[in-house]
Amino acid sequence: EAVENFLNQKIDQFYIIYSHWVSSFIQKPACIQILPVVQQEGAVSNDYLLEPSSKELLNTLLPQFIEVQIYQALLESKASEYSARMMAMKNSTENAKDLMDELYLTYHSLRQSAITSELTEMTVAKQAME
């Protein structure tokens, strides 16, 4: 649809903005220009004799190239989403474990205080009876 709109001059340029997956900890926003196709940095531009003609090759390869770029952006966005979800769940699990540890210590501290109070009361009561 984007190629068709570009060829019919309904749009001048077509960009994809997506979440570029770098690693499990890093996802960066990225913006790439799909149409018109621009030469990538570092690409070699030599004149070659091509068969079939350059025009035929471009007519065949260009739509596939554009589809692959869009598909790559979708895959990286999905990988970024899964990675972010995984990290969020890992952090939630660690926070829950820390909270459980704190509650466990608080519970035992309160329990120990209650037992100490009871023993103190019993000792005081025994001394009062004597």
mmCIF file of C-alpha atoms in Angstrom:
data_model
loop_
_atom_site.group_PDB
_atom_site.id
_atom_site.type_symbol
_atom_site.label_atom_id
_atom_site.label_comp_id
_atom_site.label_asym_id
_atom_site.label_seq_id
_atom_site.Cartn_x
_atom_site.Cartn_y
_atom_site.Cartn_z
ATOM 1 C CA GLU A 1 0.000 0.000 0.000
ATOM 2 C CA ALA A 2 2.834 2.380 0.837
ATOM 3 C CA VAL A 3 4.623 1.647 -2.429
ATOM 4 C CA GLU A 4 1.395 2.089 -4.356
ATOM 5 C CA ASN A 5 0.688 5.423 -2.661
ATOM 6 C CA PHE A 6 4.268 6.534 -3.328
ATOM 7 C CA LEU A 7 4.088 5.588 -7.001
ATOM 8 C CA ASN A 8 0.727 7.351 -7.345
ATOM 9 C CA GLN A 9 2.336 10.407 -5.706
ATOM 10 C CA LYS A 10 -0.136 10.382 -2.811
ATOM 11 C CA ILE A 11 2.815 10.451 -0.406
ATOM 12 C CA ASP A 12 6.275 11.946 -0.853
ATOM 13 C CA GLN A 13 8.112 9.941 1.785
ATOM 14 C CA PHE A 14 7.484 6.900 3.921
ATOM 15 C CA TYR A 15 9.181 6.395 7.285
ATOM 16 C CA ILE A 16 8.939 3.681 9.901
ATOM 17 C CA ILE A 17 9.370 4.564 13.539
ATOM 18 C CA TYR A 18 9.933 1.538 15.718
ATOM 19 C CA SER A 19 11.684 0.258 18.810
ATOM 20 C CA HIS A 20 15.143 -0.952 17.779
ATOM 21 C CA TRP A 21 16.250 -3.933 19.883
ATOM 22 C CA VAL A 22 19.874 -3.570 20.967
ATOM 23 C CA SER A 23 19.955 -5.977 23.912
ATOM 24 C CA SER A 24 17.698 -7.277 26.654
ATOM 25 C CA PHE A 25 18.405 -4.120 28.617
ATOM 26 C CA ILE A 26 18.445 -1.601 25.785
ATOM 27 C CA GLN A 27 15.782 -0.753 23.248
ATOM 28 C CA LYS A 28 16.158 2.505 21.351
ATOM 29 C CA PRO A 29 13.653 4.369 19.225
ATOM 30 C CA ALA A 30 14.599 4.267 15.555
ATOM 31 C CA CYS A 31 13.341 5.973 12.441
ATOM 32 C CA ILE A 32 14.220 4.726 8.973
ATOM 33 C CA GLN A 33 13.235 6.113 5.609
ATOM 34 C CA ILE A 34 11.673 3.448 3.440
ATOM 35 C CA LEU A 35 10.614 5.531 0.447
ATOM 36 C CA PRO A 36 12.200 7.003 -1.537
ATOM 37 C CA VAL A 37 14.977 4.475 -1.164
ATOM 38 C CA VAL A 38 18.220 6.164 -0.176
ATOM 39 C CA GLN A 39 21.704 4.778 -0.529
ATOM 40 C CA GLN A 40 22.997 3.438 2.792
ATOM 41 C CA GLU A 41 26.214 4.761 4.315
ATOM 42 C CA GLY A 42 29.229 2.795 3.267
ATOM 43 C CA ALA A 43 27.455 1.347 0.232
ATOM 44 C CA VAL A 44 29.574 1.068 -2.887
ATOM 45 C CA SER A 45 28.163 2.736 -5.948
ATOM 46 C CA ASN A 46 29.916 1.279 -8.962
ATOM 47 C CA ASP A 47 28.453 0.967 -12.402
ATOM 48 C CA TYR A 48 27.895 -2.640 -13.292
ATOM 49 C CA LEU A 49 26.469 -4.282 -16.351
ATOM 50 C CA LEU A 50 23.380 -6.113 -15.128
ATOM 51 C CA GLU A 51 21.290 -8.758 -16.747
ATOM 52 C CA PRO A 52 18.296 -8.547 -16.747
ATOM 53 C CA SER A 53 18.311 -4.772 -16.939
ATOM 54 C CA SER A 54 18.617 -2.536 -13.881
ATOM 55 C CA LYS A 55 15.000 -1.504 -14.249
ATOM 56 C CA GLU A 56 13.755 -5.104 -14.255
ATOM 57 C CA LEU A 57 15.918 -5.940 -11.241
ATOM 58 C CA LEU A 58 14.663 -2.908 -9.345
ATOM 59 C CA ASN A 59 11.052 -3.710 -10.205
ATOM 60 C CA THR A 60 11.545 -7.182 -8.761
ATOM 61 C CA LEU A 61 13.872 -6.524 -5.838
ATOM 62 C CA LEU A 62 12.655 -3.148 -4.602
ATOM 63 C CA PRO A 63 9.239 -4.326 -3.354
ATOM 64 C CA GLN A 64 10.917 -7.283 -1.656
ATOM 65 C CA PHE A 65 13.522 -4.991 -0.090
ATOM 66 C CA ILE A 66 10.809 -2.719 1.274
ATOM 67 C CA GLU A 67 8.845 -5.693 2.645
ATOM 68 C CA VAL A 68 11.973 -6.993 4.381
ATOM 69 C CA GLN A 69 12.674 -3.601 5.970
ATOM 70 C CA ILE A 70 9.106 -3.364 7.264
ATOM 71 C CA TYR A 71 9.221 -6.965 8.488
ATOM 72 C CA GLN A 72 12.545 -6.328 10.254
ATOM 73 C CA ALA A 73 11.081 -3.275 12.006
ATOM 74 C CA LEU A 74 8.090 -5.348 13.139
ATOM 75 C CA LEU A 75 10.319 -8.150 14.427
ATOM 76 C CA GLU A 76 12.600 -5.774 16.300
ATOM 77 C CA SER A 77 9.594 -4.021 17.833
ATOM 78 C CA LYS A 78 8.205 -7.362 18.977
ATOM 79 C CA ALA A 79 11.596 -8.428 20.362
ATOM 80 C CA SER A 80 11.835 -5.103 22.215
ATOM 81 C CA GLU A 81 8.360 -5.584 23.652
ATOM 82 C CA TYR A 82 9.118 -9.118 24.821
ATOM 83 C CA SER A 83 12.427 -8.005 26.288
ATOM 84 C CA ALA A 84 10.790 -5.112 28.133
ATOM 85 C CA ARG A 85 8.094 -7.443 29.462
ATOM 86 C CA MET A 86 10.712 -9.952 30.566
ATOM 87 C CA MET A 87 12.680 -7.266 32.405
ATOM 88 C CA ALA A 88 9.503 -5.895 34.021
ATOM 89 C CA MET A 89 8.530 -9.368 35.244
ATOM 90 C CA LYS A 90 12.072 -9.994 36.514
ATOM 91 C CA ASN A 91 12.035 -6.701 38.431
ATOM 92 C CA SER A 92 8.567 -7.446 39.803
ATOM 93 C CA THR A 93 9.674 -10.878 40.973
ATOM 94 C CA GLU A 94 12.773 -9.463 42.659
ATOM 95 C CA ASN A 95 10.711 -6.731 44.343
ATOM 96 C CA ALA A 96 8.179 -9.302 45.557
ATOM 97 C CA LYS A 97 10.982 -11.465 46.983
ATOM 98 C CA ASP A 98 12.494 -8.451 48.755
ATOM 99 C CA LEU A 99 9.090 -7.537 50.174
ATOM 100 C CA MET A 100 8.546 -11.130 51.348
ATOM 101 C CA ASP A 101 11.946 -11.095 53.069
ATOM 102 C CA GLU A 102 11.129 -7.807 54.816
ATOM 103 C CA LEU A 103 7.705 -9.072 55.893
ATOM 104 C CA TYR A 104 9.243 -12.339 57.105
ATOM 105 C CA LEU A 105 11.759 -10.446 59.260
ATOM 106 C CA THR A 106 9.059 -8.086 60.553
ATOM 107 C CA TYR A 107 6.766 -11.001 61.401
ATOM 108 C CA HIS A 108 9.477 -12.856 63.306
ATOM 109 C CA SER A 109 10.600 -9.704 65.083
ATOM 110 C CA LEU A 110 7.030 -9.003 66.229
ATOM 111 C CA ARG A 111 6.551 -12.638 67.212
ATOM 112 C CA GLN A 112 9.778 -12.604 69.209
ATOM 113 C CA SER A 113 8.712 -9.365 70.925
ATOM 114 C CA ALA A 114 5.366 -10.919 71.860
ATOM 115 C CA ILE A 115 7.052 -14.011 73.301
ATOM 116 C CA THR A 116 9.527 -11.856 75.243
ATOM 117 C CA SER A 117 6.647 -9.777 76.634
ATOM 118 C CA GLU A 118 4.791 -12.904 77.718
ATOM 119 C CA LEU A 119 7.892 -14.310 79.408
ATOM 120 C CA THR A 120 8.490 -10.978 81.156
ATOM 121 C CA GLU A 121 4.880 -10.890 82.376
ATOM 122 C CA MET A 122 5.124 -14.467 83.609
ATOM 123 C CA THR A 123 8.393 -13.695 85.439
ATOM 124 C CA VAL A 124 6.937 -10.563 87.030
ATOM 125 C CA ALA A 125 3.780 -12.469 88.035
ATOM 126 C CA LYS A 126 5.872 -15.263 89.581
ATOM 127 C CA GLN A 127 7.963 -12.768 91.554
ATOM 128 C CA ALA A 128 4.800 -11.002 92.710
ATOM 129 C CA MET A 129 3.414 -14.306 94.025
ATOM 130 C CA GLU A 130 6.539 -14.993 96.084
#
